[in-house]
Short mmCIF file of C-alpha atoms in Angstrom, two decimals:
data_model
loop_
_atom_site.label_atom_id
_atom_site.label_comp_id
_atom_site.label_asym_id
_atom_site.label_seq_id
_atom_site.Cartn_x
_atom_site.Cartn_y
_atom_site.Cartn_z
CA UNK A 1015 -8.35 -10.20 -15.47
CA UNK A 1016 -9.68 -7.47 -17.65
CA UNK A 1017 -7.63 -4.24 -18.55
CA UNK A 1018 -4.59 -6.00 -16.81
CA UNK A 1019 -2.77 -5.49 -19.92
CA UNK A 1020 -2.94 -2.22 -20.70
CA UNK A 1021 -2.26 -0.96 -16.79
CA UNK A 1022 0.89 0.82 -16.61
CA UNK A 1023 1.48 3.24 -13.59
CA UNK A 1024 4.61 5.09 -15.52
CA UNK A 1025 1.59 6.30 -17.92
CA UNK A 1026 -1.23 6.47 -14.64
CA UNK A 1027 -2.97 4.07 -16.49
CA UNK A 1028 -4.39 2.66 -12.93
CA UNK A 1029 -8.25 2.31 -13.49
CA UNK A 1030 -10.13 5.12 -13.12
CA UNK A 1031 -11.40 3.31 -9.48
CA UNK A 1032 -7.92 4.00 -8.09
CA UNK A 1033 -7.44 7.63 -10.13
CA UNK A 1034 -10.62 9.12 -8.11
CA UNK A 1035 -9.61 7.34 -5.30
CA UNK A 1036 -7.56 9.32 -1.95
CA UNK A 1037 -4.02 7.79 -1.71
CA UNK A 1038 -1.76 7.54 0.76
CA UNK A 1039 1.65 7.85 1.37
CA UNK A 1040 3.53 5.74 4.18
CA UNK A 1041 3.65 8.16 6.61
CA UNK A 1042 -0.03 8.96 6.35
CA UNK A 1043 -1.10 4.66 6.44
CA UNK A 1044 1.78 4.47 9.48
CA UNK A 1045 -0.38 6.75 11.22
CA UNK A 1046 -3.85 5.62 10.09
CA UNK A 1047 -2.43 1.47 11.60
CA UNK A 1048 -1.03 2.89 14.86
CA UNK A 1049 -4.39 4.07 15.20
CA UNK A 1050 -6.20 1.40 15.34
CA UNK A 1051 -3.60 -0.91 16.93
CA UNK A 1052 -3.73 1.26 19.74
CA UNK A 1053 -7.54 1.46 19.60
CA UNK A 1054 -7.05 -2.79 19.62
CA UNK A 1055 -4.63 -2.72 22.90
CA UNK A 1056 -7.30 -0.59 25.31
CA UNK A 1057 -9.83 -3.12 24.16
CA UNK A 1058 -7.96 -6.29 24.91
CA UNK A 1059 -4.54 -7.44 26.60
CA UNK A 1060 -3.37 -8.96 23.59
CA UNK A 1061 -3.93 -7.22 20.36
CA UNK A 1062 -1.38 -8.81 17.86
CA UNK A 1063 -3.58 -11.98 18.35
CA UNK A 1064 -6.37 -10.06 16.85
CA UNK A 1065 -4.06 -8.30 13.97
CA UNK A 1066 -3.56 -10.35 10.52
CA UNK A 1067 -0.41 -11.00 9.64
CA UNK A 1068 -1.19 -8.30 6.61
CA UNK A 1069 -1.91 -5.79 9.16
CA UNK A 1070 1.25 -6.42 10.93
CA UNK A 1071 3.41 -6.41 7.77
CA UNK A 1072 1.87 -3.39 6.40
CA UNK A 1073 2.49 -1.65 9.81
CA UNK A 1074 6.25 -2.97 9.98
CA UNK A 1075 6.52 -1.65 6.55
CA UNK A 1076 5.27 1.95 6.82
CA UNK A 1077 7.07 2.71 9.72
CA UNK A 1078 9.88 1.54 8.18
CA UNK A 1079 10.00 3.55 5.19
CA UNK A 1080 8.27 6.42 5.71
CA UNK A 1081 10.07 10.09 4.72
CA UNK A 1082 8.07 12.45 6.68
CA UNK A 1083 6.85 12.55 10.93
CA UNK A 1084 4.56 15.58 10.40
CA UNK A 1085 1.57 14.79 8.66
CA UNK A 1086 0.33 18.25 8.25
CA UNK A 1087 3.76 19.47 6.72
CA UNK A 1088 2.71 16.52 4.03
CA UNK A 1089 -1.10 18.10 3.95
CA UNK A 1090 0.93 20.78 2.48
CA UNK A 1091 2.71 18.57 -0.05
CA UNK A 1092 -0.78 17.81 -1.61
CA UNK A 1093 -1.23 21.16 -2.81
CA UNK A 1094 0.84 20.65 -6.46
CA UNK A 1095 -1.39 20.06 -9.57
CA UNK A 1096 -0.89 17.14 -9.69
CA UNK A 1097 -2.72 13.20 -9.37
CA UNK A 1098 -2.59 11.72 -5.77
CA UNK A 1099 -0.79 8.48 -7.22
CA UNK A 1100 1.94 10.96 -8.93
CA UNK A 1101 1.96 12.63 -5.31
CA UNK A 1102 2.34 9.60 -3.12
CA UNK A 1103 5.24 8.24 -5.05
CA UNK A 1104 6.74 11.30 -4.85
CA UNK A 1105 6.32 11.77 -1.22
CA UNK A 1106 7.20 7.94 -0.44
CA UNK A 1107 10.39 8.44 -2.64
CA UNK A 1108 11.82 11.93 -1.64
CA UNK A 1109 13.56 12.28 -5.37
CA UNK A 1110 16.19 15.03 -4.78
CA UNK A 1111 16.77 16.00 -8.15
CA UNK A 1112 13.92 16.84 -11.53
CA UNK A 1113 15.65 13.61 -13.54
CA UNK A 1114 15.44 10.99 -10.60
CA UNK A 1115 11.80 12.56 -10.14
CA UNK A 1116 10.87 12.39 -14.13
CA UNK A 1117 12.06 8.69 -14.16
CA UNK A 1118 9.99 7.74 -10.69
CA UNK A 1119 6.94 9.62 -12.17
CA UNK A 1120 7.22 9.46 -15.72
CA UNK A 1121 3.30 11.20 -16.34
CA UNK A 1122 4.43 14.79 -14.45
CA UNK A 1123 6.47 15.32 -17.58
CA UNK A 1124 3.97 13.29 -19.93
CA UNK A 1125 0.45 14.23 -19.32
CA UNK A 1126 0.67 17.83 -20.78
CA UNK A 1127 -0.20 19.42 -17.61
CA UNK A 1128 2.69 21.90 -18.56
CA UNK A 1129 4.61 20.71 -15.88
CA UNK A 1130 8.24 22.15 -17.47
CA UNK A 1131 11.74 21.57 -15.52
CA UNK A 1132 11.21 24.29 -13.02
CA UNK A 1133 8.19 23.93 -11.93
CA UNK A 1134 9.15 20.12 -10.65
CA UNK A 1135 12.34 21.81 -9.60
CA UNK A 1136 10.49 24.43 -7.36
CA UNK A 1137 8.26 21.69 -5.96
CA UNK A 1138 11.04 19.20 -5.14
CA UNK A 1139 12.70 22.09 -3.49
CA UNK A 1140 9.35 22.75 -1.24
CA UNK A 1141 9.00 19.55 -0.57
CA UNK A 1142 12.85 18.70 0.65
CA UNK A 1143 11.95 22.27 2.64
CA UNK A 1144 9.04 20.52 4.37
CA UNK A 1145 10.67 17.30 5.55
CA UNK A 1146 13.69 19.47 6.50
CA UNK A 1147 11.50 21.75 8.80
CA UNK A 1148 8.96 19.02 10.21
CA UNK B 293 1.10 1.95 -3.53
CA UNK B 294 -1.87 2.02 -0.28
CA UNK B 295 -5.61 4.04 -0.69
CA UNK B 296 -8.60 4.33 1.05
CA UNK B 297 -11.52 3.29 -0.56
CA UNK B 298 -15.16 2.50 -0.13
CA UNK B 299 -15.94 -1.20 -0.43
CA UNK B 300 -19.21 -2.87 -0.51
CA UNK B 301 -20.18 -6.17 0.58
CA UNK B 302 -23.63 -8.06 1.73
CA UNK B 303 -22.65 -9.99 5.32
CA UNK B 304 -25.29 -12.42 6.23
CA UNK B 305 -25.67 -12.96 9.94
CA UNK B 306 -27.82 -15.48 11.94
CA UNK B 307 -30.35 -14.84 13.92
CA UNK B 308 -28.53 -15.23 17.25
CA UNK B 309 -26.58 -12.22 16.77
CA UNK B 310 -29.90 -10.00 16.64
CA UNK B 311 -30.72 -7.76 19.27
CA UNK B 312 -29.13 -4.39 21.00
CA UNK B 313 -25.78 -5.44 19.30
CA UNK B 314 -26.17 -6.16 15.96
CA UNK B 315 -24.61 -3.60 14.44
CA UNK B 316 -21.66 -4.15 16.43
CA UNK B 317 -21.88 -7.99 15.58
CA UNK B 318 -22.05 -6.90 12.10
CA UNK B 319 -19.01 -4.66 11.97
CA UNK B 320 -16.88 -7.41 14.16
CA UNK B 321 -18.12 -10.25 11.65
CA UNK B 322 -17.13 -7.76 8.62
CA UNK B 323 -13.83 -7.05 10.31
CA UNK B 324 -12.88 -10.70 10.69
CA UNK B 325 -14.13 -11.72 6.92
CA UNK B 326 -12.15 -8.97 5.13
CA UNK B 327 -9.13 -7.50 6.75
CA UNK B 328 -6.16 -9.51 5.54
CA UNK B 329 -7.92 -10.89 2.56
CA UNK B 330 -6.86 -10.23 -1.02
CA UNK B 331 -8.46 -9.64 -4.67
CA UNK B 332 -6.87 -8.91 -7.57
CA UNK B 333 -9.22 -6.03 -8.37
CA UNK B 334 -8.09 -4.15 -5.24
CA UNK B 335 -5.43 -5.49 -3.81
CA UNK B 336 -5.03 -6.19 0.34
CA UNK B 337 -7.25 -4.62 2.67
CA UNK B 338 -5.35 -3.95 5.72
CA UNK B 339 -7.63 -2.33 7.55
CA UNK B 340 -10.99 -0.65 7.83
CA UNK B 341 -11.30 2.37 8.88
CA UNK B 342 -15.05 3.12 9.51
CA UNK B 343 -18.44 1.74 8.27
CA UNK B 344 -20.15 4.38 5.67
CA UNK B 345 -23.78 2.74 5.82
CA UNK B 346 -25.25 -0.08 6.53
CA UNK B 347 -28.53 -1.09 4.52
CA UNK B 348 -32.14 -2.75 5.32
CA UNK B 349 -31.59 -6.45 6.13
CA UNK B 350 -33.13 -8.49 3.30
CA UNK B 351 -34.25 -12.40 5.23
CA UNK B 352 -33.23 -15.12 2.72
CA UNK B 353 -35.84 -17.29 2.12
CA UNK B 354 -35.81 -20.77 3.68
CA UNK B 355 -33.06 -19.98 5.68
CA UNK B 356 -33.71 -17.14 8.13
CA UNK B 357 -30.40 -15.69 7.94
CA UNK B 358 -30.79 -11.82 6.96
CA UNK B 359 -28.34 -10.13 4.43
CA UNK B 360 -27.29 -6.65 4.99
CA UNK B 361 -25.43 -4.61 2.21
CA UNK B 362 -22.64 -2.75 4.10
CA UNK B 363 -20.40 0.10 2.92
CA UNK B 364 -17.04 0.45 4.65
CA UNK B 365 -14.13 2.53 3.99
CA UNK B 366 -11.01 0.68 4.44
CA UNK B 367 -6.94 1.00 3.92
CA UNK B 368 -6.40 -1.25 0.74
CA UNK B 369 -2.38 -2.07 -1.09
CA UNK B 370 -2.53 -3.12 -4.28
CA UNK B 371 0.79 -2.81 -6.24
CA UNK B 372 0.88 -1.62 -10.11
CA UNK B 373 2.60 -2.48 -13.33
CA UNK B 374 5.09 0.27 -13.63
CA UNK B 375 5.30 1.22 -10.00
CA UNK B 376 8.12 2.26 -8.35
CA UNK B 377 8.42 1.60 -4.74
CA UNK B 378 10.78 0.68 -1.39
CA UNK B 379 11.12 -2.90 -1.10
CA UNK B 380 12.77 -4.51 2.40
CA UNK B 381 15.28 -8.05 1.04
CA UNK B 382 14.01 -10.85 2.91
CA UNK B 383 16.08 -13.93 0.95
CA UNK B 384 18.94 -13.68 -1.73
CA UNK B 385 19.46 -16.78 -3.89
CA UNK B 386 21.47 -17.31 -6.97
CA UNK B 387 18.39 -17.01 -9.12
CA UNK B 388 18.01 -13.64 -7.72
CA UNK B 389 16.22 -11.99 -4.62
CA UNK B 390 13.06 -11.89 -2.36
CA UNK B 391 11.65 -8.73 -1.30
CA UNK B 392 8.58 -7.77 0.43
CA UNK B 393 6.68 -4.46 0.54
CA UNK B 394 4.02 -4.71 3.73
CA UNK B 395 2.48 -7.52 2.68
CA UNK B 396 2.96 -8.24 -1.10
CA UNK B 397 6.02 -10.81 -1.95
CA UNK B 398 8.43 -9.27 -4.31
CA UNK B 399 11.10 -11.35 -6.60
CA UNK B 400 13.60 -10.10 -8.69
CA UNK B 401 15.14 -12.12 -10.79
CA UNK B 402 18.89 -12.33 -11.56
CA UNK B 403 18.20 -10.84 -15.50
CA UNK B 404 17.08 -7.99 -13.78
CA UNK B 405 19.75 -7.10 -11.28
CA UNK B 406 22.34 -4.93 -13.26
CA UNK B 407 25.04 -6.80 -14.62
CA UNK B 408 27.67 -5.39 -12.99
CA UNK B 409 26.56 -7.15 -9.41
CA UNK B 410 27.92 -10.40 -8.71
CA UNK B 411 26.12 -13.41 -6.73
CA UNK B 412 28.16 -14.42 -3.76
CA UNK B 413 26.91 -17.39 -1.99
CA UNK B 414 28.19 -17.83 2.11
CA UNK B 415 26.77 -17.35 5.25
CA UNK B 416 24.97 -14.04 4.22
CA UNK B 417 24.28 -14.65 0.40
CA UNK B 418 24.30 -11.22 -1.20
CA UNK B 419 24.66 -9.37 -5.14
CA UNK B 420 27.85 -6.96 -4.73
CA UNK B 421 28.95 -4.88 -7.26
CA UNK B 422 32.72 -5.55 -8.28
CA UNK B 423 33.93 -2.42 -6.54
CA UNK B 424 32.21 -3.98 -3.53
CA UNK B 425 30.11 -0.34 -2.77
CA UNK B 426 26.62 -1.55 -3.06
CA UNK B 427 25.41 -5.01 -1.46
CA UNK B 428 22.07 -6.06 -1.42
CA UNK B 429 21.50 -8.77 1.05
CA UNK B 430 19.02 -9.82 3.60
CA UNK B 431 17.15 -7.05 5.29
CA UNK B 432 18.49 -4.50 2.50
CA UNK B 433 16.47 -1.70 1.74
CA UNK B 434 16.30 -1.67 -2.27
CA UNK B 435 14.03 0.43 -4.90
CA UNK B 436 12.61 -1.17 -7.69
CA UNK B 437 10.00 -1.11 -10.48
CA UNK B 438 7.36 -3.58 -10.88
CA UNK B 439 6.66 -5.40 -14.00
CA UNK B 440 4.29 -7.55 -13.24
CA UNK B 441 2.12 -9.01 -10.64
CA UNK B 442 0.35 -12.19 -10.37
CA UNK B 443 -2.73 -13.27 -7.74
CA UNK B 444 -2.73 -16.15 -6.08
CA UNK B 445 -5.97 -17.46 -4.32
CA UNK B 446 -5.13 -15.53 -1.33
CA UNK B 447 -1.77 -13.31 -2.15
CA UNK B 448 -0.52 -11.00 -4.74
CA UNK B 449 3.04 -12.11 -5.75
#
């Protein structure tokens, strides 16, 4: 597969396909499945026949490991300077302190978006604020 | 790590499904092709959310089945090299672990457990560190990095 080799999400090297495209964190896709799962029960009695089993293990999945209930306190995690993927991880991981969030996102500190050591500090700080307050 | 995107694909659909409901027959017939399925370009589509546009049917000649170009946004995962994400233990062995994250299969070999955790085979086959604080066993939640992923015909391992 072409430009396989040089993909490397520590650097954001994910194709620029998946750079302009919206991610999402768990919490967001938990709600996005329920959704439709529920739209899937009112229309028939049985709805996990209809479901693949990818739809089922990506449901079991996000509700499993997602950080935040409120998804408009995490509409106001997006608002950092920085690229959804970088966002997502950060908001799926819930880092507490700027080292553990510099080695789960290595680009915040490498793509020369003068992102210094307070300014992650600051934003890990909102963001434990958010979940906190949800 | 999951995204929505906007896929395209051309659906073909015989003439019996014409009529007042063929868009509906159209978005079913898309729904049952592609959810679930796998490429190694984007990953799994899990679900679709909603149909962007549907274009003029083209009939195939000699066959009488029309093509229609559709554009649907949909909920794909498709895992990086480099990633870090949750993982969920589904089987420990001595050559190291199974994990999965929704529906990509994870394994993690024993060279890349840190050395300090010890195989212990039993009932409940785990890696415990020698101070026995950390245990990762079946149903464990564990973080990792990804260093590689491989598709195959119909999964992403």
């Amino acid at each position: 597969m072409s430009g396989e080799e040089e993909e490397n999400a520590a650097e954001l090297k994910i194709g620029e396909e998946f750079l302009k495209a919206k991610c999402l964190m768990n919490c967001e896709v938990a709600l996005i499945l329920e959704h439709k799962y529920e739209q899937l029960q009112q229309m028939s009695d049985d709805p996990m026949n209809q479901v693949s089993q990818v739809f089922e293990k990506s449901l079991q999945y996000v509700k499993r490991f997602s950080r935040y209930k409120n998804p408009d306190a995490v509409r106001q995690v997006r608002e950092y300077q920085l690229a959804e993927f970088e966002l997502c991880v950060l908001g799926n991981l819930c880092p507490e302190t700027v080292e553990e969030a510099i080695a789960m996102v290595p680009s915040i500190k490498t793509k020369g978006r003068a992102h210094d050591d307070d300014a992650i500090e600051r934003m890990l700080n909102d963001l434990s604020l958010i979940k906190k307050f949800e | 790590m999951f995204f929505h995107i906007v896929l395209e694909r051309n659906m073909q659909l015989h003439p019996r499904h014409f009529g007042r409901n063929l868009r509906e027959n159209l978005v079913s017939k898309l729904m049952k092709d592609v959810e679930g399925t796998c490429s190694g370009r984007h990953g799994f589509v899990v679900a679709i959310t909603g149909i962007e546009n549907v274009g003029k049917g083209l009939i195939r000649d000699g066959t009488g089945f029309v093509t229609f170009p559709v554009k649907y946004q949909c909920v794909v995962f498709r895992p990086f090299k480099g990633e870090i994400l949750e993982a969920a233990v589904t089987m420990v062995n001595k050559m190291g672990f199974f994990a999965e994250t929704g529906p990509v299969q994870i394994f993690v070999s024993n060279h890349l457990i840190p050395d300090d955790m010890e195989f212990q085979s039993g009932d409940m086959p785990n890696y415990t560190t020698s101070d026995g604080s950390v245990k990762i066993q079946k149903d464990s939640e564990v973080r990792l990095k990804i260093i590689g992923t491989r598709v195959d015909a119909t999964e992403i391992v």
